[in-house]
Amino acid sequence: MGVMDQIELPTPIKYVFNWGRKYSLWCFNFGLACCAIEFIAASAARHDFIRHGVIPFAHGPRQADLLVVSGTLTDKMAPAVKRLYEQMPEPKYVISFGSCANCGGPYWDSYSVTKGVDQVIPVDVYVPGCPPRPEALLESIMRLQDLIQGESLKERMERRRRDPITLAAAGVPERESTT
Amino acid sequence: MSELSTRERIHPGTAPGEDYHLEIVGEGDFATADMTLSIGPAHPATHGVFRIVLEMDGERVRSARPVIGYMHRGFEKLAEYRDYRQIMALVNRHDWLSGFSNELGVALAVEQLMEFEVPDRAQWIRMLMAEWNRVLNHLMFVGSFALELGAITPMFYAFREREDIQHMMEAATGGRLHFTYNQVGGVKIDLPKGFLRTSAELTTITRKRLVDYRDLILGNEIFQARTKGVGALPTDVALSFGVTGPTLQATGLPEDSRVTEPYLKYGEIDVPVPVGENGDAFDRFFCLLGRIEASLDIIDQVLDHIGPGPVNSKLPKMVKAPEGATYVRTENPLGQLGYWLESDGGRTPWRLKMRTPSFSNVQAIPYLLEGVLVPDAVAVLGSVFFVVGDIDR
């Protein structure tokens, strides 16, 4: 990342820099279960999240900025998710899509399911639902874009270096109500 | 160069006594080592998290070994801790593309144990929903199989239809993928107003668009070149592996539980069963499209038969299946789904054993992949229709 995470950018430059980053998210879909179908539905014609600046066809984790974990993570699968996450370049963001990825969902008492992807990798935005509607994915992406717009890359990377597993205490900024 | 042994040439820097797990085939300058290629669990060429380990000789697959279990969530065990109402919300998730058909199997099994009489209208509604669910499932595979062969457009076409059908089913059930619409003794609530009319309209539209699919995919030269004669499965081999559904029908055997062992009201209507000839990837896809058409025909017949009446029956506060065991088999979109339900008279099943179609279908994959080229392996994997959650449960 060079100097971008070393120096605090002046506000106007930071604004433009973050604005550019938030509308060019290359997304890597880690499709695991049912939610992956809703992810595909969100990328298909009716919901079409490319209009939000998310490109769902990253060739692999090495070309991606955003990892969407959609579906049940099992203990057997967990090392693969962690490995793919580590292959992604910084700054990287994670959306946990669906109840299973959030906390285990309907398999909360199963012996083979990891109770939440956040036990393995840090998560920025959680999307509830089993499976969530495609609209929920669109909303989560907008929330993530708000987070990217408001953040300082230097601070983010400092936190990451201090503690690579838990993310930001800052979290996602509150959105103004649209109703 | 000539002093080097074959082994040293292929693996430079390794000591002669070192243990190799790779076998060297051929002689002299043609000697090559077999390569072990592990595809998955997260790989764009396989849908879901299916992992397969291929032993390669150049471009050719020598042997293939599926590694399953990446999606094992312990459904059979969890079902022993859920009561019969909660099970409906659990089982529709193991094959996530055919939620309604899964819960239908459990509902039928419990009703069989309790000797419950389901009202006529509920049975017709169940058939209607099961067939729409089948269309949804097959449309997904129409899109994904073409996508794996490199054609992106059919995916968008398939999702155009899927969204319309899901929207209609959501009006009745409240779910887009997992409907949880069945309950013991019938269905949850009656159909909303206008559902039957929308159904009739959508069958017409979908049938019209099926013509497009036929032209676009089946008539495509590249598609034919990549699928015809690839991964041919003889009927006897398919039967010995327990393969069912479109993969079995493609081999030319018109086996379908809706015909051979009718449940619900399938005995009263005409169920068309499409069959293929050679059992290759092309035929499997042909059968898939044929089954969409067959489902639309069934929906039309159901719409003629469905009449007014109650859709569910009054249940006791606690649904308890009497002591005993039963086996119910239904035709899931991907093949035959069986539930072995054993009850000790309590609130929860004592044992719920699943016989899922995808698990049996992927057993044929090592047979199919032997000796094919790598690009054909993708066509074979895509054409043996499976859902990973259905394999691993």
Short mmCIF file of C-alpha atoms in Angstrom, two decimals, chain B residues 43 62 130 168 216 280:
data_model
loop_
_atom_site.label_atom_id
_atom_site.label_comp_id
_atom_site.label_asym_id
_atom_site.label_seq_id
_atom_site.Cartn_x
_atom_site.Cartn_y
_atom_site.Cartn_z
CA HIS B 43 -13.06 -23.12 -7.24
CA ARG B 62 -6.51 -40.93 -14.80
CA ALA B 130 -43.53 -28.73 -5.65
CA MET B 168 -45.20 -15.37 -6.97
CA LEU B 216 -29.72 -20.47 -27.36
CA ASP B 280 -24.01 -38.00 -21.98
#
